[in-house]
Amino acid sequence: MINTVKPYVAGIDIGGQTTKLGIVDARGSVLSQTTIRTDTHTDVNLFLDDLCSAFEELATKTGGVEKIRGIGVGAPNGNYYTGTIENAVNLVWGGSRTIEFAKMMEERTGIPVALTNDANAAAVGEMTYGASKGMKNFIMITLGTGVGSGIVINGEVVYGHDGFAGELGHTTAVRYNGRQCNCGRTGCLETYASAIGVARTAREWLEGTDEPSLLRDLTTPITSKDVFEAADNGDKLALRIFEFTGKKLGESFADFVAFSAPEAIILFGGLARAGDMLLKPIEESMNANLLHLWRGKIKIVFSQLKESDAAILGASALGWGI
Amino acid sequence: MINTVKPYVAGIDIGGQTTKLGIVDARGSVLSQTTIRTDTHTDVNLFLDDLCSAFEELATKTGGVEKIRGIGVGAPNGNYYTGTIENAVNLVWGGSRTIEFAKMMEERTGIPVALTNDANAAAVGEMTYGASKGMKNFIMITLGTGVGSGIVINGEVVYGHDGFAGELGHTTAVRYNGRQCNCGRTGCLETYASAIGVARTAREWLEGTDEPSLLRDLTTPITSKDVFEAADNGDKLALRIFEFTGKKLGESFADFVAFSAPEAIILFGGLARAGDMLLKPIEESMNANLLHLWRGKIKIVFSQLKESDAAILGASALGWGI
């Protein structure tokens, strides 16, 4: 993999507010990184001006642009096949249209650009540098504000017919009377198992009972971090919220296993910090719901990428494959 | 694909009672076929003696064994990676053990043998000769006694880490208070959407109401064929049973699409004969449950393989890839 003339790749992670970028070597070390604002321009051309300047500045620190083999971009609604960002309503310059992002960036930099969504980028990152190194079949689940997924089969990310495969956060966790989801449907896994879902469970349970809980003392709206801290301090209600969240994840994971029989499911993102509080109920309910042939055989593991570097590493890993 | 020295493949479909075998050319024509009993020997070696004699007799009719390029076998619990049949309790010589079927048959015939389960074989058959010719991403759903599935991604059947991927009949259609399944779990799609599931719905609904129905006149236990015939004669209860069955399938299909974003879902097997009575509610409920980006875009099509040849064709198609 090491190319002495072009030994590095660049990784760019586009979020709604900020965009992270970095230069990465073949061992997965982030050599330099920086952050720019995503939301200061409504015109994507002006955003790309900022991004390309920041990229060139970074590249200069590591020997120049000519040492960069490829650029990988993780972006909301990113389509790997077409290199486009489509209907990304969370990006101020996105909106309900299709932006030929990879092509535009290639024209500006002269370097090949590959683009996908952030969960797929995370899966490639984990396979290249992290917990699933050497695994040919695994599923990456990102537990952040929402629930994302990147599915790897036979060593390749599944993009499907149109480039948008792997929306496991929008599979059905509760069929009837499920929670309303931002996507317009109800009962999606994301409404239960994301950071927002955990906070929602907390609010519902606090309103529905008189059970004492540290969470009742908060003066600001409950976040999943509050629930984590309360659980970490032994709060029973908060602990049960993680049990419930893990149960929902485990039930869904059993169905995912029936689809692709992965070696492992890898957990990534803020909620994964809950560790055993989440892992144990996931394993219990997944195994209770699995077909016999898979019981006790599917590993649930946490991402091994350093959280501050993970987004850049994930995106950058795409750069090796161009 | 046409090899003038070895222009044919053989397809073998192993069922609980009978085993079908045939010789197939590259156009998908079944040149000769026959059937032997599966259940007359408890020793797999004696079954293989019968099978190999029948195979040699067939091959003689089409120019001899030396014209056969490969043998494809579809078998319950068949594992493509290892060529084994594992824990196939529905085969009298199967039981709770692992049989090195492909290896044993190779040793006897001197011809390469590939083996998988019947639903995966059906997917390969459809891709080679049928409705999904040229498709790289589709899901085959077999609606027989049970519900089986073969998933194709990037032009390849998904076998997963252990060779047993694609058990979509055992994903959860109803999470709580679902029907008891033979697999030991509850709520599996198979308990609602198989031939047995349809008969079960009929029995439950007849017991639960006084609604008049042609199905009340039967003197033998209700089968899915009875429900089909009643519906075909305009029986309202029977028609609603197919609506219910289609709705359950459509709900599950929406989750399958979120996984692999296929171009099409292909329906195969006895229940598929219900045609529009099943197709319309499937399309309606699938689209109502899909993420917006896929609504109206996923084709639901019926298998294009002749039913009497389909099992042999599906298995035989594996023979080209060896």
XYZ file of C-alpha atoms in Angstrom:
644
model
C 0.000 0.000 0.000
C 2.882 2.432 0.663
C 3.713 4.470 -2.391
C 6.935 6.433 -1.909
C 6.013 9.101 -4.452
C 2.452 9.632 -3.211
C 2.523 8.216 0.334
C -0.482 10.086 1.801
C -4.225 10.468 1.466
C -6.521 13.255 2.611
C -9.740 12.731 4.560
C -12.565 15.272 4.657
C -15.615 14.911 6.894
C -18.417 17.326 6.062
C -20.834 18.032 8.897
C -23.674 20.550 9.073
C -21.670 23.128 11.033
C -18.009 22.236 10.600
C -15.873 20.305 8.143
C -12.798 18.444 9.362
C -9.886 17.657 7.103
C -6.564 15.932 7.579
C -3.601 14.275 5.879
C -3.127 10.592 6.750
C -0.334 8.080 6.128
C -0.674 4.362 5.364
C -0.434 3.417 9.058
C -3.468 5.535 9.856
C -1.589 8.359 11.558
C -3.170 11.759 11.100
C -0.133 13.910 10.162
C -1.937 17.241 10.208
C -5.535 18.358 10.550
C -7.728 21.420 10.625
C -11.363 22.483 10.696
C -13.350 24.986 8.615
C -16.947 26.185 8.861
C -19.479 24.442 6.603
C -22.327 26.859 7.206
C -20.867 30.268 6.332
C -21.635 30.151 2.586
C -24.889 29.319 0.835
C -22.977 28.838 -2.443
C -21.124 25.543 -2.683
C -18.451 27.172 -4.898
C -17.468 29.522 -2.097
C -17.396 26.626 0.382
C -15.123 24.720 -2.024
C -12.812 27.768 -2.278
C -12.389 27.709 1.515
C -11.994 23.931 1.590
C -9.376 23.791 -1.162
C -7.338 26.603 0.404
C -7.386 24.790 3.754
C -6.438 21.535 2.018
C -3.483 23.075 0.185
C -2.240 24.721 3.358
C -2.394 21.375 5.186
C -0.733 19.505 2.324
C 2.123 21.994 2.290
C 2.933 21.023 5.884
C 3.383 17.379 4.836
C 5.512 17.836 1.740
C 3.071 19.329 -0.753
C -0.047 18.456 -2.722
C 1.972 16.196 -5.040
C 2.390 13.689 -2.195
C -1.398 13.133 -1.903
C -2.598 10.038 -3.697
C -6.334 10.576 -3.293
C -8.947 12.492 -1.335
C -11.792 10.747 0.474
C -14.903 12.682 1.476
C -17.605 11.649 3.942
C -20.742 13.752 3.480
C -24.450 13.535 4.352
C -26.318 11.856 1.453
C -23.042 11.263 -0.355
C -23.353 8.883 -3.314
C -20.246 6.794 -3.999
C -21.254 5.868 -7.560
C -21.796 9.417 -8.792
C -19.609 11.406 -6.386
C -22.598 13.631 -5.729
C -24.254 15.044 -2.610
C -28.028 14.767 -3.101
C -30.827 16.505 -1.199
C -28.631 17.204 1.816
C -31.025 19.504 3.625
C -28.721 19.760 6.663
C -26.044 21.543 4.625
C -26.735 25.262 4.029
C -25.356 24.944 0.478
C -27.046 21.537 -0.009
C -30.825 21.864 -0.225
C -32.988 19.762 -2.479
C -30.589 19.409 -5.373
C -27.668 17.315 -6.613
C -24.136 18.721 -6.256
C -21.329 17.113 -8.257
C -18.991 17.514 -5.322
C -16.277 14.972 -6.198
C -15.955 16.251 -9.766
C -15.838 19.902 -8.640
C -13.128 19.157 -6.100
C -11.109 17.081 -8.579
C -11.152 19.970 -11.037
C -9.854 22.342 -8.390
C -7.151 20.105 -6.900
C -6.115 17.816 -9.756
C -6.330 14.875 -7.310
C -8.832 11.968 -7.563
C -11.736 12.325 -5.103
C -14.008 9.550 -3.775
C -17.127 10.390 -1.780
C -19.643 8.485 0.344
C -21.802 9.068 3.396
C -20.223 9.304 6.835
C -21.290 5.828 8.056
C -19.851 4.115 4.981
C -16.674 6.147 5.428
C -16.518 4.967 9.040
C -16.813 1.346 7.856
C -13.951 1.786 5.387
C -11.891 3.509 8.094
C -12.457 0.690 10.565
C -11.564 -1.912 7.919
C -8.408 -0.039 6.924
C -7.076 1.040 10.318
C -9.359 -0.252 13.103
C -11.379 -3.027 14.725
C -12.365 -4.805 11.504
C -8.915 -4.967 9.904
C -8.888 -8.230 7.968
C -12.648 -8.811 8.305
C -14.509 -9.413 5.047
C -18.035 -9.304 6.470
C -19.115 -6.850 9.134
C -21.654 -4.126 9.838
C -20.683 -0.726 11.208
C -23.383 0.984 13.268
C -22.838 4.660 14.078
C -24.700 5.774 17.184
C -24.681 9.549 16.990
C -27.446 12.137 16.721
C -29.003 9.559 14.379
C -28.216 5.899 13.674
C -26.158 5.278 10.544
C -24.706 2.116 9.073
C -22.047 0.886 6.706
C -22.330 -2.721 5.548
C -19.293 -4.646 4.313
C -19.747 -7.914 2.403
C -16.868 -9.822 0.838
C -14.545 -6.978 1.760
C -16.567 -4.313 -0.043
C -18.961 -1.634 1.164
C -22.521 -2.335 -0.015
C -23.770 0.634 -2.046
C -26.689 -1.140 -3.751
C -28.285 -0.368 -7.087
C -28.470 3.401 -6.554
C -25.583 4.089 -4.175
C -27.720 4.579 -1.056
C -27.777 1.102 0.543
C -27.227 0.703 4.283
C -29.910 2.848 5.924
C -30.300 0.539 8.911
C -31.234 3.422 11.217
C -34.448 3.552 9.206
C -35.400 -0.087 9.501
C -38.426 -0.715 11.678
C -37.779 -1.271 15.374
C -41.443 -0.866 16.362
C -44.054 -1.676 13.718
C -47.192 -0.103 15.159
C -47.464 3.004 17.348
C -43.752 3.580 16.970
C -42.149 6.967 17.545
C -42.371 9.600 14.815
C -39.088 9.857 12.872
C -37.629 12.876 11.055
C -37.811 10.833 7.848
C -41.614 11.048 7.957
C -42.173 7.424 8.972
C -42.699 5.912 12.422
C -40.918 3.297 14.517
C -37.453 3.666 12.925
C -34.567 2.232 14.978
C -33.054 5.735 14.994
C -35.950 7.108 17.059
C -34.968 4.741 19.906
C -31.262 4.052 19.639
C -29.677 7.414 18.778
C -28.524 10.125 21.193
C -31.816 11.894 20.514
C -33.719 8.630 21.037
C -32.094 8.082 24.441
C -33.010 11.611 25.551
C -36.558 11.006 24.287
C -36.851 7.781 26.273
C -35.685 9.669 29.363
C -38.265 12.429 28.906
C -41.085 9.943 28.289
C -40.210 7.805 31.309
C -39.773 10.769 33.645
C -43.155 12.128 32.612
C -44.823 8.728 32.869
C -43.749 7.833 36.434
C -42.838 9.337 39.808
C -39.736 7.208 40.136
C -36.918 9.191 41.758
C -33.967 9.881 39.473
C -30.976 12.202 39.283
C -32.368 13.213 35.888
C -35.204 15.084 37.622
C -32.714 17.608 39.033
C -31.554 18.922 35.651
C -32.306 22.525 34.813
C -31.580 22.174 31.074
C -33.253 19.821 28.534
C -32.062 16.236 29.026
C -29.341 14.965 26.686
C -28.020 11.428 26.214
C -24.871 12.610 28.002
C -26.968 13.433 31.082
C -28.459 9.947 30.968
C -24.966 8.461 30.673
C -23.687 10.435 33.643
C -26.694 9.548 35.778
C -26.315 5.854 34.875
C -22.597 6.064 35.612
C -23.573 7.341 39.070
C -25.825 4.322 39.606
C -29.171 6.006 38.815
C -31.586 3.127 38.325
C -33.890 4.818 35.849
C -30.924 5.911 33.724
C -29.492 2.385 33.805
C -32.840 1.000 32.644
C -32.855 3.500 29.763
C -29.584 2.012 28.485
C -31.006 -1.484 28.965
C -34.049 -0.518 26.889
C -31.876 1.118 24.209
C -29.598 -1.921 24.032
C -32.605 -4.236 23.830
C -33.990 -2.338 20.849
C -30.573 -2.438 19.142
C -30.139 -6.151 19.847
C -33.566 -7.007 18.415
C -32.733 -5.151 15.205
C -29.213 -6.606 15.038
C -30.719 -10.135 14.999
C -32.539 -9.236 11.776
C -29.395 -7.672 10.281
C -27.486 -10.890 10.979
C -30.180 -12.915 9.158
C -29.471 -10.726 6.147
C -25.695 -10.774 5.793
C -24.336 -13.155 8.471
C -21.510 -10.793 9.464
C -18.501 -11.792 11.544
C -19.041 -8.761 13.771
C -21.130 -5.671 14.368
C -19.006 -2.650 15.228
C -20.346 0.212 17.327
C -19.125 3.732 16.788
C -20.136 7.207 17.944
C -21.042 9.121 21.076
C -23.464 6.568 22.551
C -20.854 3.810 22.235
C -19.109 5.497 25.180
C -21.770 3.879 27.391
C -19.706 0.694 27.027
C -20.972 -2.307 28.983
C -24.185 -0.517 29.976
C -25.167 -0.774 26.304
C -23.149 -3.819 25.223
C -24.652 -6.284 27.686
C -28.336 -5.680 26.827
C -27.441 -5.637 23.109
C -25.751 -9.042 23.330
C -28.537 -10.478 25.454
C -31.400 -9.403 23.222
C -29.539 -10.081 19.969
C -28.777 -13.649 21.025
C -32.321 -14.198 22.308
C -33.645 -13.155 18.889
C -31.089 -14.867 16.630
C -31.655 -18.093 14.753
C -29.963 -20.899 16.707
C -27.133 -21.274 14.231
C -25.799 -17.797 15.047
C -26.348 -17.665 18.819
C -23.189 -16.730 20.691
C -21.242 -16.442 17.432
C -21.647 -12.808 16.353
C -19.134 -10.420 17.926
C -20.256 -6.980 19.058
C -17.204 -4.732 19.312
C -16.467 -1.069 19.751
C -14.626 1.005 17.171
C -10.869 1.145 17.715
C -10.379 4.519 16.075
C -9.531 7.469 18.311
C -12.721 9.503 18.418
C -11.079 12.832 17.554
C -9.432 11.298 14.461
C -12.157 8.871 13.406
C -14.096 11.056 10.977
C -10.932 12.077 9.114
C -9.527 8.541 9.162
C -12.774 7.070 7.837
C -12.997 9.506 4.947
C -9.279 9.279 4.195
C -9.424 5.492 3.889
C -11.531 5.930 0.737
C -8.551 7.728 -0.780
C -6.467 4.527 -0.951
C -9.017 2.753 -3.104
C -9.252 5.299 -5.929
C -19.901 -19.160 -21.735
C -20.356 -21.910 -24.306
C -17.579 -24.445 -24.133
C -17.696 -26.849 -27.063
C -15.892 -29.622 -25.208
C -17.943 -29.371 -22.016
C -21.098 -27.532 -23.099
C -23.469 -28.639 -20.303
C -23.998 -28.430 -16.567
C -26.065 -30.614 -14.252
C -28.544 -29.302 -11.695
C -29.629 -31.280 -8.637
C -32.358 -30.101 -6.279
C -32.554 -32.094 -3.061
C -35.930 -31.999 -1.299
C -37.101 -33.928 1.750
C -38.998 -36.521 -0.284
C -37.657 -36.346 -3.845
C -34.529 -35.161 -5.583
C -34.734 -33.712 -9.081
C -31.817 -33.730 -11.469
C -31.294 -32.561 -15.009
C -28.760 -31.661 -17.685
C -28.874 -28.021 -18.844
C -27.252 -26.125 -21.724
C -25.970 -22.541 -21.724
C -29.316 -21.182 -22.960
C -31.082 -22.627 -19.933
C -32.814 -25.479 -21.748
C -33.272 -28.606 -19.658
C -32.093 -31.318 -22.074
C -33.067 -34.270 -19.893
C -34.338 -34.691 -16.370
C -35.394 -37.296 -13.846
C -36.411 -37.701 -10.220
C -35.242 -40.070 -7.490
C -36.425 -40.593 -3.916
C -34.510 -38.773 -1.185
C -36.091 -40.572 1.736
C -35.503 -44.264 1.012
C -32.029 -44.505 2.607
C -30.894 -43.388 6.025
C -27.271 -43.700 4.888
C -26.076 -40.825 2.715
C -23.666 -43.178 0.890
C -26.570 -45.276 -0.405
C -28.440 -42.121 -1.453
C -25.319 -40.961 -3.323
C -25.115 -44.369 -5.066
C -28.675 -43.858 -6.381
C -28.022 -40.228 -7.288
C -24.790 -40.905 -9.176
C -26.357 -43.801 -11.134
C -29.282 -41.576 -12.122
C -26.855 -38.786 -13.071
C -24.724 -41.063 -15.256
C -27.812 -42.439 -16.981
C -29.035 -38.894 -17.730
C -25.623 -37.728 -18.906
C -25.398 -40.664 -21.293
C -28.515 -39.363 -23.048
C -26.809 -36.017 -23.732
C -23.455 -37.252 -24.995
C -21.823 -38.630 -21.858
C -20.426 -37.507 -18.515
C -17.399 -35.940 -20.218
C -19.627 -33.196 -21.639
C -20.596 -31.964 -18.135
C -18.614 -28.966 -16.988
C -19.887 -28.795 -13.424
C -22.634 -29.984 -11.097
C -24.697 -27.554 -9.025
C -26.617 -28.785 -6.000
C -29.401 -26.990 -4.124
C -29.946 -28.566 -0.696
C -31.522 -27.596 2.627
C -28.844 -26.026 4.885
C -26.322 -26.259 2.055
C -23.132 -24.278 2.726
C -21.470 -22.850 -0.374
C -18.103 -22.258 1.290
C -17.614 -25.778 2.579
C -19.821 -27.781 0.191
C -21.437 -29.356 3.219
C -25.021 -30.027 4.280
C -25.291 -29.172 7.981
C -28.015 -30.134 10.477
C -30.590 -30.797 7.755
C -33.213 -32.385 9.958
C -35.712 -32.612 7.072
C -33.480 -35.092 5.205
C -33.669 -38.676 6.525
C -29.902 -39.076 6.002
C -29.236 -35.524 7.241
C -29.889 -35.206 10.959
C -27.802 -33.117 13.292
C -24.464 -33.561 11.597
C -22.287 -32.200 8.803
C -22.123 -34.131 5.529
C -19.335 -33.318 3.075
C -21.736 -33.705 0.193
C -19.907 -31.805 -2.574
C -16.621 -33.591 -1.861
C -18.299 -37.023 -1.753
C -20.047 -36.413 -5.062
C -16.885 -35.059 -6.693
C -15.010 -38.194 -5.678
C -17.685 -40.393 -7.240
C -18.180 -38.452 -10.503
C -14.822 -36.784 -11.128
C -16.726 -33.540 -11.885
C -16.523 -30.312 -9.825
C -19.554 -29.838 -7.558
C -20.854 -26.557 -6.055
C -23.554 -26.595 -3.406
C -25.810 -24.029 -1.732
C -29.315 -23.822 -0.297
C -32.325 -23.865 -2.599
C -33.159 -20.154 -2.319
C -29.596 -19.113 -3.197
C -29.697 -21.575 -6.101
C -32.957 -19.972 -7.272
C -31.269 -16.546 -7.188
C -28.359 -17.781 -9.302
C -30.812 -19.445 -11.693
C -32.847 -16.266 -12.106
C -29.680 -14.231 -12.693
C -28.368 -16.728 -15.252
C -31.543 -17.553 -17.181
C -34.503 -15.551 -15.819
C -36.012 -12.279 -14.619
C -32.815 -10.799 -13.152
C -30.512 -11.446 -16.102
C -28.104 -8.512 -16.129
C -29.119 -7.267 -12.665
C -26.278 -6.793 -10.188
C -28.403 -6.116 -7.106
C -31.611 -7.985 -6.351
C -33.275 -10.134 -3.702
C -34.962 -13.433 -4.525
C -37.797 -14.367 -2.169
C -39.080 -17.940 -2.385
C -42.660 -18.303 -1.164
C -43.092 -22.034 -0.642
C -43.840 -24.129 2.421
C -41.482 -21.671 4.115
C -40.025 -18.321 3.047
C -36.468 -18.468 1.699
C -34.224 -15.812 0.235
C -31.171 -15.369 -1.951
C -29.521 -11.952 -1.882
C -27.374 -10.747 -4.765
C -25.084 -7.735 -4.324
C -22.635 -6.544 -6.985
C -23.545 -9.601 -9.063
C -22.660 -12.104 -6.329
C -24.776 -14.166 -3.960
C -24.269 -13.044 -0.359
C -23.080 -15.990 1.732
C -21.762 -13.999 4.693
C -18.998 -14.929 7.112
C -20.185 -18.500 7.677
C -21.973 -19.334 4.406
C -25.517 -19.050 5.825
C -26.490 -15.437 5.032
C -29.906 -14.641 3.575
C -32.392 -16.068 6.071
C -34.977 -13.352 5.455
C -37.876 -15.716 6.191
C -36.625 -15.583 9.771
C -36.502 -11.819 10.130
C -39.128 -10.415 12.460
C -42.470 -9.482 10.901
C -44.251 -9.137 14.251
C -42.125 -8.277 17.282
C -44.430 -9.085 20.180
C -47.133 -11.760 20.341
C -46.065 -13.016 16.927
C -46.840 -16.518 15.705
C -44.706 -19.412 16.902
C -42.189 -20.470 14.222
C -40.627 -23.896 13.646
C -37.243 -22.292 14.284
C -38.179 -21.856 17.952
C -38.671 -18.094 17.773
C -41.864 -16.072 17.292
C -43.072 -13.537 14.731
C -40.871 -14.701 11.813
C -41.991 -13.496 8.365
C -42.264 -17.169 7.388
C -45.102 -17.742 9.858
C -47.247 -15.223 7.945
C -46.095 -15.206 4.327
C -45.487 -18.875 3.467
C -48.032 -21.383 2.153
C -48.363 -22.652 5.715
C -48.716 -19.070 6.975
C -51.567 -18.364 4.557
C -53.431 -21.517 5.656
C -52.846 -20.502 9.275
C -54.279 -17.032 8.684
C -57.342 -18.672 7.087
C -57.889 -20.992 10.042
C -57.470 -18.164 12.572
C -59.830 -15.832 10.747
C -62.498 -18.485 10.184
C -62.431 -19.366 13.867
C -62.455 -15.733 14.935
C -65.516 -14.577 12.979
C -68.842 -15.745 11.535
C -68.150 -14.154 8.162
C -69.456 -16.354 5.349
C -66.752 -17.835 3.132
C -66.325 -20.620 0.603
C -63.507 -21.811 2.864
C -66.083 -22.947 5.450
C -67.331 -25.637 3.056
C -64.052 -27.570 2.901
C -64.006 -31.075 4.304
C -60.204 -31.355 4.421
C -57.716 -29.125 6.306
C -57.346 -25.739 4.548
C -54.303 -25.255 2.323
C -52.974 -22.101 0.664
C -54.254 -23.553 -2.622
C -57.792 -23.600 -1.205
C -57.415 -19.947 -0.203
C -56.135 -19.117 -3.691
C -59.072 -20.863 -5.365
C -61.625 -19.208 -3.085
C -60.055 -15.786 -3.727
C -60.012 -16.518 -7.447
C -63.768 -17.134 -7.147
C -64.258 -13.744 -5.510
C -64.477 -14.929 -1.888
C -64.011 -11.761 0.180
C -62.389 -13.365 3.211
C -59.922 -15.223 0.985
C -59.102 -12.007 -0.878
C -58.445 -10.246 2.417
C -56.107 -13.070 3.436
C -53.922 -12.321 0.403
C -54.097 -8.597 1.183
C -52.914 -9.320 4.727
C -50.151 -11.629 3.472
C -49.011 -9.057 0.907
C -49.047 -6.330 3.537
C -46.781 -8.348 5.819
C -44.400 -9.053 2.923
C -44.373 -5.395 1.840
C -43.572 -4.183 5.362
C -40.623 -6.555 5.554
C -39.462 -5.740 2.016
C -39.166 -2.060 2.992
C -36.589 -3.046 5.628
C -34.743 -5.309 3.159
C -34.468 -2.381 0.726
C -32.956 -0.198 3.473
C -30.273 -2.852 3.795
C -29.110 -3.465 0.233
C -31.010 -1.015 -2.039
C -31.766 -3.668 -4.678
C -32.988 -2.911 -8.185
C -35.754 -5.510 -7.778
C -37.268 -8.105 -5.483
C -38.153 -11.303 -7.327
C -40.941 -13.592 -6.138
C -40.746 -17.308 -6.725
C -42.662 -20.376 -5.556
C -46.194 -21.672 -5.174
C -47.687 -18.585 -3.507
C -46.373 -16.366 -6.321
C -49.129 -17.919 -8.461
C -51.550 -15.609 -6.629
C -50.243 -12.886 -8.978
C -51.875 -9.478 -8.591
C -53.819 -10.549 -5.493
C -50.438 -10.637 -3.735
C -48.476 -8.137 -5.836
C -50.737 -5.146 -5.282
C -50.797 -5.214 -1.466
C -47.031 -5.908 -1.454
C -46.327 -2.841 -3.583
C -48.706 -0.696 -1.584
C -47.345 -1.566 1.828
C -43.703 -1.645 0.706
C -43.966 1.855 -0.735
C -45.857 3.152 2.299
C -43.008 1.895 4.515
C -40.003 2.838 2.352
C -37.788 5.846 2.901
C -38.840 8.569 0.439
C -35.797 8.141 -1.760
C -36.884 4.618 -2.777
C -40.671 5.080 -3.119
C -41.947 3.883 -6.482
C -38.439 2.856 -7.539
C -38.097 -0.776 -6.407
C -39.490 -3.325 -8.865
C -41.383 -6.358 -7.593
C -41.367 -9.025 -10.300
C -42.237 -12.675 -10.615
C -39.718 -15.346 -11.514
C -39.482 -16.033 -15.235
C -38.353 -19.625 -14.860
C -40.832 -22.362 -15.791
C -41.939 -23.798 -12.478
C -41.325 -27.438 -13.399
C -37.742 -26.638 -14.485
C -36.905 -23.939 -11.969
C -35.345 -26.064 -9.218
C -33.049 -27.852 -11.691
C -32.194 -24.616 -13.531
C -31.361 -22.812 -10.310
C -29.041 -25.533 -9.078
C -27.503 -26.044 -12.514
C -26.591 -22.359 -12.811
C -24.075 -22.866 -9.981
C -22.289 -25.324 -12.268
C -21.150 -22.576 -14.654
C -19.301 -20.702 -11.936
C -17.063 -23.516 -10.701
